[in-house]
JSON list of C-alpha atoms in Angstrom, two decimals:
[
{"chain": "A", "resi": 1, "resn": "MET", "atom": "CA", "xyz": [-113.11, -169.12, 57.12]},
{"chain": "A", "resi": 2, "resn": "SER", "atom": "CA", "xyz": [-116.30, -170.37, 55.48]},
{"chain": "A", "resi": 3, "resn": "GLU", "atom": "CA", "xyz": [-119.61, -170.73, 57.30]},
{"chain": "A", "resi": 4, "resn": "GLN", "atom": "CA", "xyz": [-119.30, -174.52, 57.02]},
{"chain": "A", "resi": 5, "resn": "ASP", "atom": "CA", "xyz": [-115.84, -174.37, 58.66]},
{"chain": "A", "resi": 6, "resn": "ALA", "atom": "CA", "xyz": [-117.34, -172.30, 61.49]},
{"chain": "A", "resi": 7, "resn": "PHE", "atom": "CA", "xyz": [-120.06, -174.92, 61.95]},
{"chain": "A", "resi": 8, "resn": "ALA", "atom": "CA", "xyz": [-117.48, -177.70, 62.19]},
{"chain": "A", "resi": 9, "resn": "LEU", "atom": "CA", "xyz": [-115.62, -175.82, 64.94]},
{"chain": "A", "resi": 10, "resn": "LEU", "atom": "CA", "xyz": [-118.70, -175.53, 67.16]},
{"chain": "A", "resi": 11, "resn": "PRO", "atom": "CA", "xyz": [-119.10, -178.02, 70.02]},
{"chain": "A", "resi": 12, "resn": "GLU", "atom": "CA", "xyz": [-121.17, -181.06, 69.06]},
{"chain": "A", "resi": 13, "resn": "THR", "atom": "CA", "xyz": [-124.01, -180.06, 71.41]},
{"chain": "A", "resi": 14, "resn": "ARG", "atom": "CA", "xyz": [-124.41, -176.70, 69.71]},
{"chain": "A", "resi": 15, "resn": "ARG", "atom": "CA", "xyz": [-124.21, -178.29, 66.27]},
{"chain": "A", "resi": 16, "resn": "GLU", "atom": "CA", "xyz": [-127.03, -180.65, 67.26]},
{"chain": "A", "resi": 17, "resn": "ILE", "atom": "CA", "xyz": [-129.14, -177.73, 68.56]},
{"chain": "A", "resi": 18, "resn": "LEU", "atom": "CA", "xyz": [-128.66, -175.92, 65.26]},
{"chain": "A", "resi": 19, "resn": "ARG", "atom": "CA", "xyz": [-129.61, -179.05, 63.31]},
{"chain": "A", "resi": 20, "resn": "ARG", "atom": "CA", "xyz": [-132.80, -179.44, 65.38]},
{"chain": "A", "resi": 21, "resn": "LEU", "atom": "CA", "xyz": [-133.76, -175.81, 64.78]},
{"chain": "A", "resi": 22, "resn": "LYS", "atom": "CA", "xyz": [-132.99, -176.16, 61.08]},
{"chain": "A", "resi": 23, "resn": "GLY", "atom": "CA", "xyz": [-135.34, -179.10, 60.85]},
{"chain": "A", "resi": 24, "resn": "ALA", "atom": "CA", "xyz": [-138.18, -177.79, 63.02]},
{"chain": "A", "resi": 25, "resn": "GLY", "atom": "CA", "xyz": [-138.08, -174.06, 62.31]},
{"chain": "A", "resi": 26, "resn": "GLU", "atom": "CA", "xyz": [-138.88, -172.96, 65.87]},
{"chain": "A", "resi": 27, "resn": "LEU", "atom": "CA", "xyz": [-138.63, -174.80, 69.18]},
{"chain": "A", "resi": 28, "resn": "ARG", "atom": "CA", "xyz": [-138.89, -174.02, 72.90]},
{"chain": "A", "resi": 29, "resn": "ALA", "atom": "CA", "xyz": [-135.90, -174.60, 75.15]},
{"chain": "A", "resi": 30, "resn": "GLU", "atom": "CA", "xyz": [-137.75, -177.48, 76.82]},
{"chain": "A", "resi": 31, "resn": "GLU", "atom": "CA", "xyz": [-138.39, -179.16, 73.47]},
{"chain": "A", "resi": 32, "resn": "LEU", "atom": "CA", "xyz": [-134.75, -178.79, 72.47]},
{"chain": "A", "resi": 33, "resn": "ALA", "atom": "CA", "xyz": [-133.59, -180.10, 75.85]},
{"chain": "A", "resi": 34, "resn": "GLU", "atom": "CA", "xyz": [-135.72, -183.24, 75.45]},
{"chain": "A", "resi": 35, "resn": "ALA", "atom": "CA", "xyz": [-134.56, -183.80, 71.88]},
{"chain": "A", "resi": 36, "resn": "VAL", "atom": "CA", "xyz": [-130.87, -183.39, 72.71]},
{"chain": "A", "resi": 37, "resn": "GLY", "atom": "CA", "xyz": [-131.00, -185.13, 76.07]},
{"chain": "A", "resi": 38, "resn": "MET", "atom": "CA", "xyz": [-130.08, -182.47, 78.60]},
{"chain": "A", "resi": 39, "resn": "THR", "atom": "CA", "xyz": [-131.72, -180.36, 81.28]},
{"chain": "A", "resi": 40, "resn": "ALA", "atom": "CA", "xyz": [-133.79, -177.31, 80.37]},
{"chain": "A", "resi": 41, "resn": "SER", "atom": "CA", "xyz": [-131.46, -175.03, 82.34]},
{"chain": "A", "resi": 42, "resn": "GLY", "atom": "CA", "xyz": [-128.44, -176.45, 80.53]},
{"chain": "A", "resi": 43, "resn": "MET", "atom": "CA", "xyz": [-130.21, -175.95, 77.22]},
{"chain": "A", "resi": 44, "resn": "ARG", "atom": "CA", "xyz": [-130.91, -172.30, 78.05]},
{"chain": "A", "resi": 45, "resn": "GLN", "atom": "CA", "xyz": [-127.21, -171.77, 78.69]},
{"chain": "A", "resi": 46, "resn": "GLN", "atom": "CA", "xyz": [-126.36, -173.30, 75.31]},
{"chain": "A", "resi": 47, "resn": "LEU", "atom": "CA", "xyz": [-129.00, -171.18, 73.59]},
{"chain": "A", "resi": 48, "resn": "ALA", "atom": "CA", "xyz": [-127.70, -168.03, 75.28]},
{"chain": "A", "resi": 49, "resn": "GLY", "atom": "CA", "xyz": [-124.28, -168.78, 73.80]},
{"chain": "A", "resi": 50, "resn": "LEU", "atom": "CA", "xyz": [-125.73, -169.33, 70.32]},
{"chain": "A", "resi": 51, "resn": "VAL", "atom": "CA", "xyz": [-127.72, -166.09, 70.62]},
{"chain": "A", "resi": 52, "resn": "ALA", "atom": "CA", "xyz": [-124.53, -164.24, 71.60]},
{"chain": "A", "resi": 53, "resn": "GLU", "atom": "CA", "xyz": [-122.74, -165.71, 68.59]},
{"chain": "A", "resi": 54, "resn": "GLY", "atom": "CA", "xyz": [-125.52, -164.47, 66.33]},
{"chain": "A", "resi": 55, "resn": "TYR", "atom": "CA", "xyz": [-126.68, -167.90, 65.13]},
{"chain": "A", "resi": 56, "resn": "VAL", "atom": "CA", "xyz": [-129.99, -168.07, 67.01]},
{"chain": "A", "resi": 57, "resn": "THR", "atom": "CA", "xyz": [-132.69, -165.57, 67.91]},
{"chain": "A", "resi": 58, "resn": "HIS", "atom": "CA", "xyz": [-135.89, -165.86, 69.92]},
{"chain": "A", "resi": 59, "resn": "ARG", "atom": "CA", "xyz": [-139.31, -164.35, 70.34]},
{"chain": "A", "resi": 60, "resn": "GLN", "atom": "CA", "xyz": [-142.15, -164.65, 72.80]},
{"chain": "A", "resi": 61, "resn": "ALA", "atom": "CA", "xyz": [-145.10, -166.73, 71.63]},
{"chain": "A", "resi": 62, "resn": "ARG", "atom": "CA", "xyz": [-148.37, -167.63, 73.37]},
{"chain": "A", "resi": 63, "resn": "LEU", "atom": "CA", "xyz": [-148.70, -171.36, 72.85]},
{"chain": "A", "resi": 64, "resn": "GLY", "atom": "CA", "xyz": [-151.68, -171.95, 75.13]},
{"chain": "A", "resi": 65, "resn": "PRO", "atom": "CA", "xyz": [-152.82, -170.97, 78.64]},
{"chain": "A", "resi": 66, "resn": "GLY", "atom": "CA", "xyz": [-150.31, -169.23, 80.84]},
{"chain": "A", "resi": 67, "resn": "ARG", "atom": "CA", "xyz": [-147.41, -166.93, 80.21]},
{"chain": "A", "resi": 68, "resn": "PRO", "atom": "CA", "xyz": [-145.87, -166.56, 76.73]},
{"chain": "A", "resi": 69, "resn": "LYS", "atom": "CA", "xyz": [-142.91, -168.84, 76.03]},
{"chain": "A", "resi": 70, "resn": "HIS", "atom": "CA", "xyz": [-139.62, -168.09, 74.33]},
{"chain": "A", "resi": 71, "resn": "VAL", "atom": "CA", "xyz": [-139.31, -169.91, 71.02]},
{"chain": "A", "resi": 72, "resn": "TYR", "atom": "CA", "xyz": [-135.97, -170.12, 69.25]},
{"chain": "A", "resi": 73, "resn": "ARG", "atom": "CA", "xyz": [-135.06, -170.14, 65.57]},
{"chain": "A", "resi": 74, "resn": "LEU", "atom": "CA", "xyz": [-132.00, -169.71, 63.37]},
{"chain": "A", "resi": 75, "resn": "THR", "atom": "CA", "xyz": [-130.86, -166.28, 62.24]},
{"chain": "A", "resi": 76, "resn": "THR", "atom": "CA", "xyz": [-129.63, -165.69, 58.69]},
{"chain": "A", "resi": 77, "resn": "ALA", "atom": "CA", "xyz": [-126.11, -166.33, 59.98]},
{"chain": "A", "resi": 78, "resn": "GLY", "atom": "CA", "xyz": [-127.33, -169.60, 61.48]},
{"chain": "A", "resi": 79, "resn": "GLU", "atom": "CA", "xyz": [-128.96, -170.63, 58.21]},
{"chain": "A", "resi": 80, "resn": "ASN", "atom": "CA", "xyz": [-125.73, -169.88, 56.38]},
{"chain": "A", "resi": 81, "resn": "LEU", "atom": "CA", "xyz": [-123.87, -172.44, 58.50]},
{"chain": "A", "resi": 82, "resn": "PHE", "atom": "CA", "xyz": [-125.55, -175.17, 56.44]},
{"chain": "A", "resi": 83, "resn": "PRO", "atom": "CA", "xyz": [-124.22, -175.98, 52.96]},
{"chain": "A", "resi": 84, "resn": "ARG", "atom": "CA", "xyz": [-125.75, -174.19, 50.01]},
{"chain": "A", "resi": 85, "resn": "ARG", "atom": "CA", "xyz": [-124.66, -174.90, 46.47]},
{"chain": "A", "resi": 86, "resn": "TYR", "atom": "CA", "xyz": [-125.61, -171.60, 44.85]},
{"chain": "A", "resi": 87, "resn": "GLY", "atom": "CA", "xyz": [-122.21, -171.36, 43.19]},
{"chain": "A", "resi": 88, "resn": "ASP", "atom": "CA", "xyz": [-122.61, -174.70, 41.44]},
{"chain": "A", "resi": 89, "resn": "LEU", "atom": "CA", "xyz": [-126.12, -173.80, 40.29]},
{"chain": "A", "resi": 90, "resn": "VAL", "atom": "CA", "xyz": [-125.06, -170.42, 38.92]},
{"chain": "A", "resi": 91, "resn": "GLY", "atom": "CA", "xyz": [-122.04, -172.00, 37.24]},
{"chain": "A", "resi": 92, "resn": "ASP", "atom": "CA", "xyz": [-124.25, -174.59, 35.54]},
{"chain": "A", "resi": 93, "resn": "LEU", "atom": "CA", "xyz": [-126.68, -171.90, 34.38]},
{"chain": "A", "resi": 94, "resn": "LEU", "atom": "CA", "xyz": [-123.90, -169.71, 33.00]},
{"chain": "A", "resi": 95, "resn": "GLU", "atom": "CA", "xyz": [-122.31, -172.61, 31.13]},
{"chain": "A", "resi": 96, "resn": "THR", "atom": "CA", "xyz": [-125.67, -173.55, 29.63]},
{"chain": "A", "resi": 97, "resn": "ALA", "atom": "CA", "xyz": [-126.41, -169.94, 28.69]},
{"chain": "A", "resi": 98, "resn": "GLN", "atom": "CA", "xyz": [-123.02, -169.54, 27.03]},
{"chain": "A", "resi": 99, "resn": "THR", "atom": "CA", "xyz": [-123.57, -172.72, 25.03]},
{"chain": "A", "resi": 100, "resn": "GLU", "atom": "CA", "xyz": [-127.06, -171.69, 23.93]},
{"chain": "A", "resi": 101, "resn": "GLU", "atom": "CA", "xyz": [-126.15, -168.07, 23.15]},
{"chain": "A", "resi": 102, "resn": "PRO", "atom": "CA", "xyz": [-122.44, -167.24, 22.86]},
{"chain": "A", "resi": 103, "resn": "GLY", "atom": "CA", "xyz": [-121.70, -163.80, 24.25]},
{"chain": "A", "resi": 104, "resn": "PHE", "atom": "CA", "xyz": [-124.63, -163.82, 26.68]},
{"chain": "A", "resi": 105, "resn": "VAL", "atom": "CA", "xyz": [-122.45, -164.38, 29.75]},
{"chain": "A", "resi": 106, "resn": "ASP", "atom": "CA", "xyz": [-120.12, -161.56, 28.70]},
{"chain": "A", "resi": 107, "resn": "ARG", "atom": "CA", "xyz": [-123.11, -159.22, 28.51]},
{"chain": "A", "resi": 108, "resn": "LEU", "atom": "CA", "xyz": [-124.28, -160.31, 31.97]},
{"chain": "A", "resi": 109, "resn": "PHE", "atom": "CA", "xyz": [-120.93, -159.46, 33.51]},
{"chain": "A", "resi": 110, "resn": "ASP", "atom": "CA", "xyz": [-120.81, -156.20, 31.56]},
{"chain": "A", "resi": 111, "resn": "ARG", "atom": "CA", "xyz": [-124.12, -155.21, 33.13]},
{"chain": "A", "resi": 112, "resn": "ARG", "atom": "CA", "xyz": [-122.86, -156.20, 36.58]},
{"chain": "A", "resi": 113, "resn": "ARG", "atom": "CA", "xyz": [-119.71, -154.15, 36.10]},
{"chain": "A", "resi": 114, "resn": "GLU", "atom": "CA", "xyz": [-121.73, -151.12, 34.98]},
{"chain": "A", "resi": 115, "resn": "ARG", "atom": "CA", "xyz": [-123.95, -151.30, 38.07]},
{"chain": "A", "resi": 116, "resn": "ARG", "atom": "CA", "xyz": [-120.93, -151.53, 40.34]},
{"chain": "A", "resi": 117, "resn": "LEU", "atom": "CA", "xyz": [-119.29, -148.61, 38.55]},
{"chain": "A", "resi": 118, "resn": "GLU", "atom": "CA", "xyz": [-122.36, -146.46, 39.10]},
{"chain": "A", "resi": 119, "resn": "ARG", "atom": "CA", "xyz": [-122.08, -147.10, 42.82]},
{"chain": "A", "resi": 120, "resn": "ALA", "atom": "CA", "xyz": [-118.32, -146.60, 42.83]},
{"chain": "A", "resi": 121, "resn": "ARG", "atom": "CA", "xyz": [-118.46, -143.24, 41.04]},
{"chain": "A", "resi": 122, "resn": "THR", "atom": "CA", "xyz": [-120.51, -141.71, 43.83]},
{"chain": "A", "resi": 123, "resn": "ARG", "atom": "CA", "xyz": [-117.78, -142.67, 46.32]},
{"chain": "A", "resi": 124, "resn": "THR", "atom": "CA", "xyz": [-114.62, -141.89, 44.33]},
{"chain": "A", "resi": 125, "resn": "THR", "atom": "CA", "xyz": [-114.95, -138.13, 43.90]},
{"chain": "A", "resi": 126, "resn": "ALA", "atom": "CA", "xyz": [-112.04, -137.23, 46.21]},
{"chain": "A", "resi": 127, "resn": "PRO", "atom": "CA", "xyz": [-109.16, -135.46, 44.43]},
{"chain": "A", "resi": 128, "resn": "ASP", "atom": "CA", "xyz": [-106.57, -137.52, 46.31]},
{"chain": "A", "resi": 129, "resn": "LEU", "atom": "CA", "xyz": [-105.90, -140.85, 44.60]},
{"chain": "A", "resi": 130, "resn": "ALA", "atom": "CA", "xyz": [-105.12, -142.56, 47.91]},
{"chain": "A", "resi": 131, "resn": "ASP", "atom": "CA", "xyz": [-108.62, -141.73, 49.15]},
{"chain": "A", "resi": 132, "resn": "ARG", "atom": "CA", "xyz": [-110.18, -143.13, 45.97]},
{"chain": "A", "resi": 133, "resn": "VAL", "atom": "CA", "xyz": [-108.19, -146.35, 46.22]},
{"chain": "A", "resi": 134, "resn": "ALA", "atom": "CA", "xyz": [-109.32, -146.71, 49.84]},
{"chain": "A", "resi": 135, "resn": "ALA", "atom": "CA", "xyz": [-112.94, -146.14, 48.74]},
{"chain": "A", "resi": 136, "resn": "ILE", "atom": "CA", "xyz": [-112.70, -148.89, 46.12]},
{"chain": "A", "resi": 137, "resn": "ALA", "atom": "CA", "xyz": [-111.20, -151.28, 48.69]},
{"chain": "A", "resi": 138, "resn": "ALA", "atom": "CA", "xyz": [-114.10, -150.46, 51.02]},
{"chain": "A", "resi": 139, "resn": "ILE", "atom": "CA", "xyz": [-116.62, -151.24, 48.26]},
{"chain": "A", "resi": 140, "resn": "LEU", "atom": "CA", "xyz": [-114.93, -154.58, 47.56]},
{"chain": "A", "resi": 141, "resn": "ASP", "atom": "CA", "xyz": [-114.95, -155.35, 51.28]},
{"chain": "A", "resi": 142, "resn": "GLU", "atom": "CA", "xyz": [-118.68, -154.60, 51.47]},
{"chain": "A", "resi": 143, "resn": "ASP", "atom": "CA", "xyz": [-119.20, -156.94, 48.52]},
{"chain": "A", "resi": 144, "resn": "GLY", "atom": "CA", "xyz": [-117.73, -159.81, 50.54]},
{"chain": "A", "resi": 145, "resn": "TYR", "atom": "CA", "xyz": [-114.14, -159.85, 49.27]},
{"chain": "A", "resi": 146, "resn": "LEU", "atom": "CA", "xyz": [-112.50, -159.07, 52.65]},
{"chain": "A", "resi": 147, "resn": "ALA", "atom": "CA", "xyz": [-110.50, -156.40, 50.85]},
{"chain": "A", "resi": 148, "resn": "ALA", "atom": "CA", "xyz": [-108.05, -153.80, 52.11]},
{"chain": "A", "resi": 149, "resn": "ALA", "atom": "CA", "xyz": [-105.59, -151.39, 50.50]},
{"chain": "A", "resi": 150, "resn": "ARG", "atom": "CA", "xyz": [-102.02, -150.76, 51.57]},
{"chain": "A", "resi": 151, "resn": "PRO", "atom": "CA", "xyz": [-99.08, -148.81, 50.12]},
{"chain": "A", "resi": 152, "resn": "LEU", "atom": "CA", "xyz": [-96.67, -150.64, 47.85]},
{"chain": "A", "resi": 153, "resn": "ALA", "atom": "CA", "xyz": [-93.25, -151.38, 49.30]},
{"chain": "A", "resi": 154, "resn": "ASP", "atom": "CA", "xyz": [-91.58, -148.88, 46.95]},
{"chain": "A", "resi": 155, "resn": "GLY", "atom": "CA", "xyz": [-94.08, -146.14, 47.80]},
{"chain": "A", "resi": 156, "resn": "GLY", "atom": "CA", "xyz": [-95.15, -145.78, 44.19]},
{"chain": "A", "resi": 157, "resn": "GLY", "atom": "CA", "xyz": [-98.75, -146.90, 44.53]},
{"chain": "A", "resi": 158, "resn": "TRP", "atom": "CA", "xyz": [-101.06, -149.24, 46.39]},
{"chain": "A", "resi": 159, "resn": "LEU", "atom": "CA", "xyz": [-101.95, -152.89, 46.68]},
{"chain": "A", "resi": 160, "resn": "ILE", "atom": "CA", "xyz": [-105.55, -153.98, 47.08]},
{"chain": "A", "resi": 161, "resn": "VAL", "atom": "CA", "xyz": [-105.67, -157.48, 48.56]},
{"chain": "A", "resi": 162, "resn": "GLU", "atom": "CA", "xyz": [-108.84, -159.58, 48.53]},
{"chain": "A", "resi": 163, "resn": "GLN", "atom": "CA", "xyz": [-108.64, -162.29, 51.18]},
{"chain": "A", "resi": 164, "resn": "ASN", "atom": "CA", "xyz": [-111.88, -163.88, 49.95]},
{"chain": "A", "resi": 165, "resn": "CYS", "atom": "CA", "xyz": [-113.49, -164.35, 46.55]},
{"chain": "A", "resi": 166, "resn": "ALA", "atom": "CA", "xyz": [-117.22, -163.74, 46.92]},
{"chain": "A", "resi": 167, "resn": "ILE", "atom": "CA", "xyz": [-117.89, -165.47, 43.59]},
{"chain": "A", "resi": 168, "resn": "PHE", "atom": "CA", "xyz": [-115.16, -168.13, 43.62]},
{"chain": "A", "resi": 169, "resn": "ASP", "atom": "CA", "xyz": [-117.46, -171.02, 42.66]},
{"chain": "A", "resi": 170, "resn": "VAL", "atom": "CA", "xyz": [-118.45, -169.05, 39.56]},
{"chain": "A", "resi": 171, "resn": "ALA", "atom": "CA", "xyz": [-114.96, -167.72, 38.83]},
{"chain": "A", "resi": 172, "resn": "ILE", "atom": "CA", "xyz": [-113.38, -171.18, 38.61]},
{"chain": "A", "resi": 173, "resn": "ARG", "atom": "CA", "xyz": [-115.85, -172.08, 35.86]},
{"chain": "A", "resi": 174, "resn": "CYS", "atom": "CA", "xyz": [-116.21, -168.76, 34.09]},
{"chain": "A", "resi": 175, "resn": "GLY", "atom": "CA", "xyz": [-113.12, -166.70, 33.26]},
{"chain": "A", "resi": 176, "resn": "THR", "atom": "CA", "xyz": [-115.28, -163.69, 32.42]},
{"chain": "A", "resi": 177, "resn": "ALA", "atom": "CA", "xyz": [-115.90, -163.21, 36.15]},
{"chain": "A", "resi": 178, "resn": "CYS", "atom": "CA", "xyz": [-112.22, -162.49, 36.81]},
{"chain": "A", "resi": 179, "resn": "SER", "atom": "CA", "xyz": [-111.63, -160.37, 33.72]},
{"chain": "A", "resi": 180, "resn": "SER", "atom": "CA", "xyz": [-114.71, -158.33, 34.60]},
{"chain": "A", "resi": 181, "resn": "GLU", "atom": "CA", "xyz": [-113.30, -157.70, 38.10]},
{"chain": "A", "resi": 182, "resn": "LEU", "atom": "CA", "xyz": [-110.06, -156.38, 36.65]},
{"chain": "A", "resi": 183, "resn": "GLU", "atom": "CA", "xyz": [-111.91, -154.14, 34.20]},
{"chain": "A", "resi": 184, "resn": "PHE", "atom": "CA", "xyz": [-114.06, -152.80, 37.03]},
{"chain": "A", "resi": 185, "resn": "LEU", "atom": "CA", "xyz": [-110.97, -151.64, 38.91]},
{"chain": "A", "resi": 186, "resn": "ARG", "atom": "CA", "xyz": [-109.44, -150.09, 35.81]},
{"chain": "A", "resi": 187, "resn": "GLU", "atom": "CA", "xyz": [-112.60, -148.18, 34.98]},
{"chain": "A", "resi": 188, "resn": "ALA", "atom": "CA", "xyz": [-113.25, -147.14, 38.58]},
{"chain": "A", "resi": 189, "resn": "LEU", "atom": "CA", "xyz": [-109.70, -145.70, 38.76]},
{"chain": "A", "resi": 190, "resn": "PRO", "atom": "CA", "xyz": [-109.17, -144.43, 35.20]},
{"chain": "A", "resi": 191, "resn": "ASP", "atom": "CA", "xyz": [-106.07, -142.35, 36.00]},
{"chain": "A", "resi": 192, "resn": "THR", "atom": "CA", "xyz": [-104.17, -145.42, 37.19]},
{"chain": "A", "resi": 193, "resn": "GLU", "atom": "CA", "xyz": [-102.59, -148.57, 35.85]},
{"chain": "A", "resi": 194, "resn": "VAL", "atom": "CA", "xyz": [-104.06, -151.67, 37.51]},
{"chain": "A", "resi": 195, "resn": "ARG", "atom": "CA", "xyz": [-102.40, -155.07, 37.30]},
{"chain": "A", "resi": 196, "resn": "ARG", "atom": "CA", "xyz": [-103.45, -158.31, 38.96]},
{"chain": "A", "resi": 197, "resn": "VAL", "atom": "CA", "xyz": [-100.43, -159.73, 40.75]},
{"chain": "A", "resi": 198, "resn": "SER", "atom": "CA", "xyz": [-102.05, -162.59, 42.66]},
{"chain": "A", "resi": 199, "resn": "HIS", "atom": "CA", "xyz": [-104.97, -164.76, 41.60]},
{"chain": "A", "resi": 200, "resn": "MET", "atom": "CA", "xyz": [-106.92, -167.27, 43.70]},
{"chain": "A", "resi": 201, "resn": "VAL", "atom": "CA", "xyz": [-108.13, -169.14, 40.62]},
{"chain": "A", "resi": 202, "resn": "ALA", "atom": "CA", "xyz": [-104.47, -169.68, 39.69]},
{"chain": "A", "resi": 203, "resn": "GLY", "atom": "CA", "xyz": [-103.79, -171.18, 43.12]},
{"chain": "A", "resi": 204, "resn": "ALA", "atom": "CA", "xyz": [-102.79, -168.15, 45.19]},
{"chain": "A", "resi": 205, "resn": "PRO", "atom": "CA", "xyz": [-104.23, -167.72, 48.71]},
{"chain": "A", "resi": 206, "resn": "HIS", "atom": "CA", "xyz": [-105.81, -164.41, 47.70]},
{"chain": "A", "resi": 207, "resn": "CYS", "atom": "CA", "xyz": [-106.27, -161.99, 44.81]},
{"chain": "A", "resi": 208, "resn": "ALA", "atom": "CA", "xyz": [-104.24, -158.78, 44.75]},
{"chain": "A", "resi": 209, "resn": "TYR", "atom": "CA", "xyz": [-104.09, -155.78, 42.44]},
{"chain": "A", "resi": 210, "resn": "GLU", "atom": "CA", "xyz": [-101.17, -153.41, 42.05]},
{"chain": "A", "resi": 211, "resn": "ILE", "atom": "CA", "xyz": [-102.36, -149.85, 41.45]},
{"chain": "A", "resi": 212, "resn": "ARG", "atom": "CA", "xyz": [-100.04, -147.04, 40.31]},
{"chain": "A", "resi": 213, "resn": "PRO", "atom": "CA", "xyz": [-100.66, -143.56, 38.91]},
{"chain": "A", "resi": 214, "resn": "ARG", "atom": "CA", "xyz": [-100.69, -143.77, 35.14]},
{"chain": "A", "resi": 215, "resn": "GLY", "atom": "CA", "xyz": [-97.22, -143.55, 33.60]},
{"chain": "A", "resi": 216, "resn": "THR", "atom": "CA", "xyz": [-95.29, -144.27, 36.78]},
{"chain": "A", "resi": 217, "resn": "ARG", "atom": "CA", "xyz": [-94.84, -148.04, 36.58]},
{"chain": "A", "resi": 218, "resn": "PRO", "atom": "CA", "xyz": [-91.16, -149.06, 36.88]},
{"chain": "A", "resi": 219, "resn": "GLU", "atom": "CA", "xyz": [-89.69, -150.70, 33.79]},
{"chain": "A", "resi": 220, "resn": "THR", "atom": "CA", "xyz": [-88.05, -153.39, 35.94]},
{"chain": "A", "resi": 221, "resn": "GLY", "atom": "CA", "xyz": [-88.69, -154.80, 39.38]},
{"chain": "A", "resi": 222, "resn": "SER", "atom": "CA", "xyz": [-91.85, -156.14, 40.94]},
{"chain": "A", "resi": 223, "resn": "THR", "atom": "CA", "xyz": [-93.58, -155.23, 44.16]},
{"chain": "A", "resi": 224, "resn": "GLU", "atom": "CA", "xyz": [-95.52, -158.45, 44.44]},
{"chain": "A", "resi": 225, "resn": "ALA", "atom": "CA", "xyz": [-92.29, -160.21, 45.40]},
{"chain": "A", "resi": 226, "resn": "ASP", "atom": "CA", "xyz": [-91.91, -157.76, 48.26]},
{"chain": "A", "resi": 227, "resn": "ALA", "atom": "CA", "xyz": [-95.48, -158.46, 49.31]},
{"chain": "A", "resi": 228, "resn": "GLY", "atom": "CA", "xyz": [-94.98, -162.23, 49.25]},
{"chain": "A", "resi": 229, "resn": "LEU", "atom": "CA", "xyz": [-97.66, -162.73, 46.60]},
{"chain": "A", "resi": 230, "resn": "SER", "atom": "CA", "xyz": [-98.03, -165.57, 44.11]},
{"chain": "A", "resi": 231, "resn": "GLY", "atom": "CA", "xyz": [-100.35, -166.93, 41.49]},
{"chain": "A", "resi": 232, "resn": "ALA", "atom": "CA", "xyz": [-100.16, -163.84, 39.26]},
{"chain": "A", "resi": 233, "resn": "ASP", "atom": "CA", "xyz": [-101.55, -164.09, 35.78]}
]
């Protein structure tokens, strides 16, 4: 679920509180209560819920005579609830760069893949292939892909499933992004055969990669059917 979907599911009162904080930067509970039209005690209850959800934080500030007051502001998670069009901007820049200098985008993704490989090599030193596949899935998960590895139905390898594409807005406009991802997996696990069996850009609900020890792929049959996958390319 995207941050914007999470925002839409919040009660209207909490959405309005977040909008007020987004516009003002920092506000006291009393100021928010007046702006939204509710009691200060009710506002504090709403703010406590937003703090518990990780969308709002607070600090003590001396705003004049008397005791310091709590002032509230959005956390990074709260900021991310509001639309940001980074993907469109990056896509536009990549398209322009490719037009101005063919091959430039390929080199960018090559550099990205090399940096990711450097990180992956420090975490894929285990002799057991299953441990290395799990390490790669963990790296992908840390990168925002909501990834996990599981054994194939026939027991001959593993399936890494990415429930989210961290660069989807770029991938739908730049095929190099997806080909670079596949090459990353193949280079990170050089003693395996890696095949993409499900592809979000092709309309599947997720991306998935079938990983088998080199030379063990069956000549017939397909495990993605067992896994209920689609959108392979």
